[in-house]
Short mmCIF file of C-alpha atoms in Angstrom, two decimals:
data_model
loop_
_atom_site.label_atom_id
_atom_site.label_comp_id
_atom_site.label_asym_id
_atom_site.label_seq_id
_atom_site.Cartn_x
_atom_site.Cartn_y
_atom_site.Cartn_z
CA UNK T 270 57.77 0.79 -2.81
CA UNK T 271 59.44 -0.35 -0.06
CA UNK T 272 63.84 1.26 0.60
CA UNK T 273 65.36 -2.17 -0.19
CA UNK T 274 62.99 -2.09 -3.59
CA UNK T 275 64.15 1.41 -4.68
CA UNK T 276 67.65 0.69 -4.04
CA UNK T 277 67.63 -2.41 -5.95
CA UNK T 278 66.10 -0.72 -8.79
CA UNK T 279 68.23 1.89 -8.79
CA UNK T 280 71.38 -0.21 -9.01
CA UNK T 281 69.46 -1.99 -12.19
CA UNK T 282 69.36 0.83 -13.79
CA UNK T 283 73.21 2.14 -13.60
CA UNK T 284 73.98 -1.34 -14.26
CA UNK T 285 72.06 -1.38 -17.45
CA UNK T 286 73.51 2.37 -18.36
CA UNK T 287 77.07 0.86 -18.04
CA UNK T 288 76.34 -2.12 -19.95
CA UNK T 289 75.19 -0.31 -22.80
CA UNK T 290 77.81 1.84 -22.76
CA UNK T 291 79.91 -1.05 -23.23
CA UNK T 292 78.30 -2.40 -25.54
CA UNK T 293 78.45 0.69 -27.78
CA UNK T 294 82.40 0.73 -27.35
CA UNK T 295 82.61 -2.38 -28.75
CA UNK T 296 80.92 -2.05 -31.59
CA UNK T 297 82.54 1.25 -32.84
CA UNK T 298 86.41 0.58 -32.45
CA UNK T 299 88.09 3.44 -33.42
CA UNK T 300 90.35 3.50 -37.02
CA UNK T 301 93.31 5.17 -36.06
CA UNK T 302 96.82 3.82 -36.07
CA UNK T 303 98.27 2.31 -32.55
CA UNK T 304 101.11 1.69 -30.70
CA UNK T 305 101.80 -1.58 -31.00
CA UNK T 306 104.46 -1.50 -34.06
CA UNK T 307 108.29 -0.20 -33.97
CA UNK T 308 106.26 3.59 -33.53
CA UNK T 309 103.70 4.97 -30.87
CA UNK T 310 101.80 6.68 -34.27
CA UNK T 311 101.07 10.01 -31.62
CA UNK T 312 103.33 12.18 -33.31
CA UNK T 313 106.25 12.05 -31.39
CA UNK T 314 108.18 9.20 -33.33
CA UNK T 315 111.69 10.34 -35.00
CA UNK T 316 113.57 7.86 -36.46
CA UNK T 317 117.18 7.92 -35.67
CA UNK T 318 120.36 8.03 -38.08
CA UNK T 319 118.69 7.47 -41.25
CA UNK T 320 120.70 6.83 -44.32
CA UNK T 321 118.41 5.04 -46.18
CA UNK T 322 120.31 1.79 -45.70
CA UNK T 323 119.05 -1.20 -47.17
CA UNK T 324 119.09 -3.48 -44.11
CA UNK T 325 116.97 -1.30 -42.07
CA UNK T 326 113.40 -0.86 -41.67
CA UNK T 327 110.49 -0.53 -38.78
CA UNK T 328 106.67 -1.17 -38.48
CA UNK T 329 103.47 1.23 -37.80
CA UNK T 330 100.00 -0.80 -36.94
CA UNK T 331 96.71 0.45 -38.24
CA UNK T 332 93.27 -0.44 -36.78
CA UNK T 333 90.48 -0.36 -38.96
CA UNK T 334 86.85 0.85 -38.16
CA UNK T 335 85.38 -3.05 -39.11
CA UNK T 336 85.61 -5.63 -36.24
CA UNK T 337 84.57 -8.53 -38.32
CA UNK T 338 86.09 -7.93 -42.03
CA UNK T 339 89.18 -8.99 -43.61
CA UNK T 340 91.70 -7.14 -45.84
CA UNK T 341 89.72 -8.34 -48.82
CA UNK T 342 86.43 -5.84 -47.60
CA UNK T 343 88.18 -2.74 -48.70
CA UNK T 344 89.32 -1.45 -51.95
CA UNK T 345 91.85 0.74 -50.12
CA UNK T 346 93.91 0.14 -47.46
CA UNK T 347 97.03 2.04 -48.11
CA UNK T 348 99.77 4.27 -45.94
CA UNK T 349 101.60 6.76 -48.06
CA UNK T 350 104.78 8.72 -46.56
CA UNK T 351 105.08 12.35 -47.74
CA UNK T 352 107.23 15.34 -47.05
CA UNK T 353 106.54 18.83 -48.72
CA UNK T 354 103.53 17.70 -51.14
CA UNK T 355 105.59 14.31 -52.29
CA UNK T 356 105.18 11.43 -51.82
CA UNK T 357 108.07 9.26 -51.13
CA UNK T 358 107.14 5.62 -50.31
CA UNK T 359 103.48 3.86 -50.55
CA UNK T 360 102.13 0.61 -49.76
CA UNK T 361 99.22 -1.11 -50.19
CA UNK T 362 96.68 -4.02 -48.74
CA UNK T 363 98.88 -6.48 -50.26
CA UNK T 364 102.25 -5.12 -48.14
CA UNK T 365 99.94 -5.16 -45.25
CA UNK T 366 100.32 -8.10 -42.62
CA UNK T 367 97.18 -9.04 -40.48
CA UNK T 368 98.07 -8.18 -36.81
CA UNK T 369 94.87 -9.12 -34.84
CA UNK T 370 91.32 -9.48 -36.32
CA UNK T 371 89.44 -10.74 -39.67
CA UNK T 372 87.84 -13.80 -40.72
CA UNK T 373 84.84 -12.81 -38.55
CA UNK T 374 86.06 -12.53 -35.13
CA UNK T 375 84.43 -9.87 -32.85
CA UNK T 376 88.28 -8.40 -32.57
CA UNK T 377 88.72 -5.01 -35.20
CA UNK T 378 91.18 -5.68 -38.01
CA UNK T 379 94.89 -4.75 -37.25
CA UNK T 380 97.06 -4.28 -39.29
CA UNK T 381 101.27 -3.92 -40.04
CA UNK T 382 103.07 -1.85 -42.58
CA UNK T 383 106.73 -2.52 -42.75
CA UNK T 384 108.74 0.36 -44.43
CA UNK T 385 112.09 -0.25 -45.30
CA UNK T 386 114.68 2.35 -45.43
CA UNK T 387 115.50 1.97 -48.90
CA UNK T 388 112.35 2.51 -50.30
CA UNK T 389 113.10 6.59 -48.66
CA UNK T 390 116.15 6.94 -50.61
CA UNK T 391 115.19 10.44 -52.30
CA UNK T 392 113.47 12.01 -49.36
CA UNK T 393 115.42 14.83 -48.58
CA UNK T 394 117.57 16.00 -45.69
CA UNK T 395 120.85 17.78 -44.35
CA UNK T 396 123.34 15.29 -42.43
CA UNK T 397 122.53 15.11 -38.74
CA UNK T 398 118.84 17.26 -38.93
CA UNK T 399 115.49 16.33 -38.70
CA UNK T 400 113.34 15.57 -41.80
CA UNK T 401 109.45 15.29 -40.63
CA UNK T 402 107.12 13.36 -42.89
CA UNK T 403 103.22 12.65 -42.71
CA UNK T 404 101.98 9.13 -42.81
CA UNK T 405 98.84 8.95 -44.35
CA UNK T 406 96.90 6.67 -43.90
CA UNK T 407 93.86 5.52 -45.72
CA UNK T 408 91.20 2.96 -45.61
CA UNK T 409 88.18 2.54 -48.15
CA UNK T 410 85.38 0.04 -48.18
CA UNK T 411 84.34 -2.25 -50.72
CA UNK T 412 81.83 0.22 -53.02
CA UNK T 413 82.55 2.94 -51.58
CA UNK T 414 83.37 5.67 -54.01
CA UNK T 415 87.03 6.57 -54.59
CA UNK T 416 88.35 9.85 -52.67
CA UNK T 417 85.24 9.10 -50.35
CA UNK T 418 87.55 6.43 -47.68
CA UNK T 419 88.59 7.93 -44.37
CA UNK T 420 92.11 9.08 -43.68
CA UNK T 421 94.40 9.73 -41.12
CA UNK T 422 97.70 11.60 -40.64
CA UNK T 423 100.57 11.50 -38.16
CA UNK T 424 103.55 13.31 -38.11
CA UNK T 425 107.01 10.60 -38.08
CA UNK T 426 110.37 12.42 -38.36
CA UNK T 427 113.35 11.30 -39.72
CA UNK T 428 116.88 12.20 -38.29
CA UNK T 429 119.39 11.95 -40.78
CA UNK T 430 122.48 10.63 -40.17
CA UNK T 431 125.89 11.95 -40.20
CA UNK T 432 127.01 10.44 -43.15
CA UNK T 433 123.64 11.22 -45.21
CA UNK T 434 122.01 13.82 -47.34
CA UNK T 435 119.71 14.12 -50.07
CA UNK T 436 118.32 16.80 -52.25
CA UNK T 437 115.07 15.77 -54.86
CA UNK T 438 114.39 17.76 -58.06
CA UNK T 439 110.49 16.94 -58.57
CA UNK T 440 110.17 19.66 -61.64
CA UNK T 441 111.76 21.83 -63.92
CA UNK T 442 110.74 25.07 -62.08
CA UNK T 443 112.30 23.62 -58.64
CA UNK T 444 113.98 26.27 -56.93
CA UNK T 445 117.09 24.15 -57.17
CA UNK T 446 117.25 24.45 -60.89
CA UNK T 447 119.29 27.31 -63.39
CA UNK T 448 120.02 27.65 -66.31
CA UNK T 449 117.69 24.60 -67.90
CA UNK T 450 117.85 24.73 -71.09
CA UNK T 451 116.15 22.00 -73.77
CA UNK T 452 117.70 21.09 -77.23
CA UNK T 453 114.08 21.33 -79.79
CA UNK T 454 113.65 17.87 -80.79
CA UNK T 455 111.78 19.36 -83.44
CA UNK T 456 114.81 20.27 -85.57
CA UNK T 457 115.82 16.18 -85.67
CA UNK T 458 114.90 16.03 -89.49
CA UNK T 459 116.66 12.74 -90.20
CA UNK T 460 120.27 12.28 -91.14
CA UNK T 461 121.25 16.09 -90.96
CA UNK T 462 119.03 16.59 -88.30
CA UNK T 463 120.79 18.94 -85.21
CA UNK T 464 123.03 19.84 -87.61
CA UNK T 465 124.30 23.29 -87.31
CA UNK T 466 127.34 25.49 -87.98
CA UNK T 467 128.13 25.62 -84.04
CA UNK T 468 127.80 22.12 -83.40
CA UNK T 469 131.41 21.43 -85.44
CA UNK T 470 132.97 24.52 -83.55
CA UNK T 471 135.36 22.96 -80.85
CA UNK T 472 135.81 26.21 -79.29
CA UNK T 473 131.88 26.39 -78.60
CA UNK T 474 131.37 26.16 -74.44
CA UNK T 475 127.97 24.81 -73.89
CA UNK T 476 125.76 21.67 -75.68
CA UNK T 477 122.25 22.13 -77.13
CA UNK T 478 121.05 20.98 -73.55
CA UNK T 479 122.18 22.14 -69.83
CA UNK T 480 121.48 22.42 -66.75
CA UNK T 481 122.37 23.44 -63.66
CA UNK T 482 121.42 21.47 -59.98
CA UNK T 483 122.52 23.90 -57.11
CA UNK T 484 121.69 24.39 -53.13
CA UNK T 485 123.43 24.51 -49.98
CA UNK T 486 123.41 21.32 -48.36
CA UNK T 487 124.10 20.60 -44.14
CA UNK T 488 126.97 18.32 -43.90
CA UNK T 489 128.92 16.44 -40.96
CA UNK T 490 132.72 17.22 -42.49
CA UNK T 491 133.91 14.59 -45.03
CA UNK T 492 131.70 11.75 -43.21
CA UNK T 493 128.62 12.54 -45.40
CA UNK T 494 128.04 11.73 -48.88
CA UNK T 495 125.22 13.97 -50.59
CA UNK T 496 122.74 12.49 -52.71
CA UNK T 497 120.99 14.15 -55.99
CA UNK T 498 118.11 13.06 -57.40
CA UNK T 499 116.30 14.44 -60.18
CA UNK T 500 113.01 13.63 -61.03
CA UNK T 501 112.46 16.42 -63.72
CA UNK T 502 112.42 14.71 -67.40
CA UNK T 503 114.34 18.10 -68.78
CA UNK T 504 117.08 18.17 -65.97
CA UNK T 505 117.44 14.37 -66.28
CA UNK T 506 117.77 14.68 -70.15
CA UNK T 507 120.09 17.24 -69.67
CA UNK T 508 122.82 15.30 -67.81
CA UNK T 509 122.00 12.32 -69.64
CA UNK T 510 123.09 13.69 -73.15
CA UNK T 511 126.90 13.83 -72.01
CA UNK T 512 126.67 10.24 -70.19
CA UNK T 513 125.53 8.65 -73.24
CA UNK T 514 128.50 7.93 -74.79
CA UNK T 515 131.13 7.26 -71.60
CA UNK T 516 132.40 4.40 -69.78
CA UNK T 517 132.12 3.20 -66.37
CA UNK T 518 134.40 5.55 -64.27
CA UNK T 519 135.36 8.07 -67.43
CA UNK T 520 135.78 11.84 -66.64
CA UNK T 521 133.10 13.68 -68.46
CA UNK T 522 134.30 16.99 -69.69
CA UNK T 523 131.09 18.34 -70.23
CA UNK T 524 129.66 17.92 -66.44
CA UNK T 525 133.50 19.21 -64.99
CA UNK T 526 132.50 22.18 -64.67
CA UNK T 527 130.07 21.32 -61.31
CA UNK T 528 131.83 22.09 -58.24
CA UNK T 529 131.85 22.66 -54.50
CA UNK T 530 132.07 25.94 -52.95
CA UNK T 531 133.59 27.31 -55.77
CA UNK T 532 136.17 24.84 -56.68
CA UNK T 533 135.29 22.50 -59.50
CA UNK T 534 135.81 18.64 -58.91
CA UNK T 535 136.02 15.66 -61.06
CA UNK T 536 133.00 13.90 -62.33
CA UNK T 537 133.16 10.41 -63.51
CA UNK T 538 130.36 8.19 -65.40
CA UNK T 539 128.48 5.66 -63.17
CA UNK T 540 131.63 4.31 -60.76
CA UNK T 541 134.61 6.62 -59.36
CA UNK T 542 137.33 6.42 -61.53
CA UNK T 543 141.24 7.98 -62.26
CA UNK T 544 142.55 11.20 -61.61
CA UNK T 545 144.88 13.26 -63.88
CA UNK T 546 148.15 11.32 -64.08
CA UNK T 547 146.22 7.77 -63.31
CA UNK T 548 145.85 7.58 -59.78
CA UNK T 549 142.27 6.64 -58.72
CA UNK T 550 140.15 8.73 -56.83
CA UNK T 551 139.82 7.45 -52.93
CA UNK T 552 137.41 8.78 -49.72
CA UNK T 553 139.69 11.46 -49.04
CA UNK T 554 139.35 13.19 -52.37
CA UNK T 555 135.82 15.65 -53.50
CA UNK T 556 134.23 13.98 -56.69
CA UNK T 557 131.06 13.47 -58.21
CA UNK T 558 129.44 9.99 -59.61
CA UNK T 559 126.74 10.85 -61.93
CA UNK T 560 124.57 7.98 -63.23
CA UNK T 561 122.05 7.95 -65.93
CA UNK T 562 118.37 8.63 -64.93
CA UNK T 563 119.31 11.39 -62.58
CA UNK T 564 121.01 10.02 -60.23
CA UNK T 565 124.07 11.33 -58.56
CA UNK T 566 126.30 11.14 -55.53
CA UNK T 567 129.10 14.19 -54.49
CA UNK T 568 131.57 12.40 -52.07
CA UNK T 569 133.16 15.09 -49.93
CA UNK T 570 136.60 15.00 -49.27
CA UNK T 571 138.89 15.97 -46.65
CA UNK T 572 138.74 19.72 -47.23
CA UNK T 573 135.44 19.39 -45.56
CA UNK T 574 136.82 18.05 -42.45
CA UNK T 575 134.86 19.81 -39.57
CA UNK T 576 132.72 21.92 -42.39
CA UNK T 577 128.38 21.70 -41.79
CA UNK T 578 127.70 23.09 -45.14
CA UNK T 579 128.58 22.98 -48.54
CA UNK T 580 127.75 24.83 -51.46
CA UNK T 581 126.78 22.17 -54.01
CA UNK T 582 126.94 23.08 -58.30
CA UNK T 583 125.94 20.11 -60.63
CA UNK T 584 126.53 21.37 -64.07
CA UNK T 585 125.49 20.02 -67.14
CA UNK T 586 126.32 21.51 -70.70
CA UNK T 587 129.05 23.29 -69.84
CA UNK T 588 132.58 23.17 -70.94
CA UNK T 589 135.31 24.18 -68.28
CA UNK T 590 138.35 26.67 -68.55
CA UNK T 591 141.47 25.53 -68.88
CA UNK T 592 142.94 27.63 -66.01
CA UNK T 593 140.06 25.58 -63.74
CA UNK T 594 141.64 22.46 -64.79
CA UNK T 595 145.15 23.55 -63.81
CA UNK T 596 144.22 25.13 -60.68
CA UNK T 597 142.13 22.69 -59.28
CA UNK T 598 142.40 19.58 -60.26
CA UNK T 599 145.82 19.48 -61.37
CA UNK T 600 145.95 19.25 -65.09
CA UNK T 601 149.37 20.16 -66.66
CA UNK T 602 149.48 23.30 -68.76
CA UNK T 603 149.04 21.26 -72.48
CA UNK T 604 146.51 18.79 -71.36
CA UNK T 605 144.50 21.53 -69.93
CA UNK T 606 144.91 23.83 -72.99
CA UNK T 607 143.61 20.90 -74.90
CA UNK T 608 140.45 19.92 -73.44
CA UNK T 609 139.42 23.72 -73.07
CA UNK T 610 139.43 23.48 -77.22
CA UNK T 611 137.09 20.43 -77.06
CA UNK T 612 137.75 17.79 -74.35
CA UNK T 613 139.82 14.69 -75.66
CA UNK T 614 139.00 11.41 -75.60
CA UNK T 615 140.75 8.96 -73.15
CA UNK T 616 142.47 7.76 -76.03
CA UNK T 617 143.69 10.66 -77.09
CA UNK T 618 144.90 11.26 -73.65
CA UNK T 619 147.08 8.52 -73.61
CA UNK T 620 149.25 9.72 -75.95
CA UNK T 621 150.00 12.81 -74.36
CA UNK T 622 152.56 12.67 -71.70
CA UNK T 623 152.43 14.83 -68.28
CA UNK T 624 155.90 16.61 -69.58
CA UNK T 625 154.80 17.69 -73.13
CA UNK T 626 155.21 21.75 -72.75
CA UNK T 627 154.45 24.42 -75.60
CA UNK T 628 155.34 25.58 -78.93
CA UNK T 629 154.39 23.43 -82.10
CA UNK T 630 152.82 20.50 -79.76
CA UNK T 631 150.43 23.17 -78.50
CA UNK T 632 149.41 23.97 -82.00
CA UNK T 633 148.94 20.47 -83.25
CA UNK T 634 147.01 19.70 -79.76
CA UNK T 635 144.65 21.98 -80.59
CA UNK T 636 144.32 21.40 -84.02
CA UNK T 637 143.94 17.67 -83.14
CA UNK T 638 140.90 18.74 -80.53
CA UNK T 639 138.69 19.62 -83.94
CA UNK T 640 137.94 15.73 -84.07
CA UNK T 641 137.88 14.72 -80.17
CA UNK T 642 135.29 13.79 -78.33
CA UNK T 643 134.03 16.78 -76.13
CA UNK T 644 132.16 14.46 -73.81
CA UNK T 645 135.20 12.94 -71.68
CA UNK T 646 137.95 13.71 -70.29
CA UNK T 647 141.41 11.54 -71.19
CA UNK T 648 143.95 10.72 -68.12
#
């Protein structure tokens, strides 16, 4: 064979290994997600002052491992966001917008998740730290068995910001929880069912259910509200039993006794409401909101100024001292004695003026309290 022969075929054949080569690429695109959304999906995204706000949200694009299918050739195509074991936001195909790719082009199918803020609310966090999450993500052909797709993970954190916090009860056995403690819907045997002795008692300091929601939690001063969730049907249940009776912004004697580093704070019924004497509660002031379905927000108030951590108590069940009331949160002498002997109704409260003192209005306070509502507080 003559040089310019051998040469020739020599170039032929690292032509045709680089063709091939190519050609392979192309027809294995690798699943994975990409860079092209809000997130480089390598591991090094952190989302920045996250408060779970409603008007916020960013994307993360997936490739799949098909060039030439559409979203309707797998039975799963999913991203799931968890922290810890939970998960905290999912979305589906459906959710999914088509970047690049499907309807039988030779380009692999891209696509865009969108996750909104919001749809975060419970994961949890301190105020001004790093939460990290894993997205998982998940396709699965059409007939392929379930559990039997291919997944991916990458690690996304979250930076909370200064004016957010959140703590999630998943279960009863959370280390969060004390003291849970379950009325037995078993002894509901019609009209006198839960009927017992104790249950007239006025002086008695606890309900048939309680609980107790407690952690330290990283703050930024009186900037950050801290968000409780519960997710535990008991704890929940527990809460719910003294909020089933009260009114928008009502004080709710049997939750007063949760408090914040050691001094307890008013807790009101869906919406902040009044103070002792009438005056509402405002930013400045440490209070609780507690909603039903276990759902509650501790405002903290200018005592916290400067502070990175508070020691948080949500207490359900309990009935509070009367020296509590006085010393921290202002209740005069009678109205306090009062509501330790069974918590008055607002209506109740309204009769009794800031100035009464002791003697034979004590007496017929008290006596009065046999009848009162022990679920609310009165102003």
């Amino acid at each position: 064979m003559r040089p310019i022969s051998k040469r020739l075929f020599a170039c032929l054949i690292a032509l045709l290994v680089v063709t091939s080569g190519s050609i392979a690429l192309a027809g294995t695109a690798a699943a994975d997600p990409t860079a092209t959304g809000d997130l480089a999906a390598d591991g090094t995204d952190t989302i920045t002052d996250f408060n779970a706000s409603a008007d916020r949200n960013h994307t993360v694009t997936y490739d799949t491992d098909l060039s030439t299918d559409t979203k309707d050739n797998f039975d799963e195509l999913s991203l799931e966001i968890r922290n810890d074991g939970h998960t905290y936001a999912s979305y589906s195909s459906a959710d999914a917008a088509v970047v690049s790719g499907g309807s039988n082009t030779s380009t692999a199918l891209e696509v865009q998740f969108t996750v909104n803020h919001a749809d975060l609310e419970k994961l949890p966090g301190d105020a001004n730290q790093v939460t990290n999450t894993t997205y998982n993500f998940t396709e699965r052909q059409t007939g392929t068995d379930e559990g039997n797709g291919t997944s991916y993970d990458r690690t996304v954190g979250y930076e909370f910001g200064s004016d957010h916090a959140v703590r999630t009860i998943h279960s009863d056995d959370s280390s969060l929880v004390d003291d849970l403690e379950v009325a037995d819907s078993s002894d509901d045997d019609g009209w006198f069912g839960g009927f017992s002795v104790s249950s007239l008692n006025p002086f008695s300091s606890s309900s048939d259910t309680s609980a107790t929601i407690k952690d330290d939690v990283g703050i930024n001063g009186s900037q950050t509200d801290v968000h409780v969730y519960s997710e535990s049907d008991n704890v929940t249940s527990a809460f719910d039993d003294q909020l089933e009776d009260a009114d928008d912004g009502e004080r709710i004697g049997m939750l007063m006794t949760s408090n914040v580093d050691d001094g307890i704070v008013y807790v009101f019924a869906n919406e902040p409401g009044e103070k002792i004497g009438g005056e509402n509660v405002s930013d400045s002031d440490s209070y609780i909101v507690a909603n039903e379905g276990g759902e509650y927000m501790v405002n903290m108030g200018d005592d916290y100024e400067g502070q990175d951590t508070a020691s948080l108590e949500l207490v359900a069940g309990q009935d509070v001292s009367a020296d509590a009331l006085q010393s921290d949160l202002g209740y005069g002498m009678l109205q306090a004695y009062g509501l330790d002997f069974g918590s008055l109704s607002s209506s109740l409260g309204d009769l009794i003026p800031l100035s009464i003192g002791g003697g034979a209005a004590g007496a017929s306070l008290a006596g009065v309290a046999f009848v009162a509502s022990r679920k609310q507080f009165g102003a």
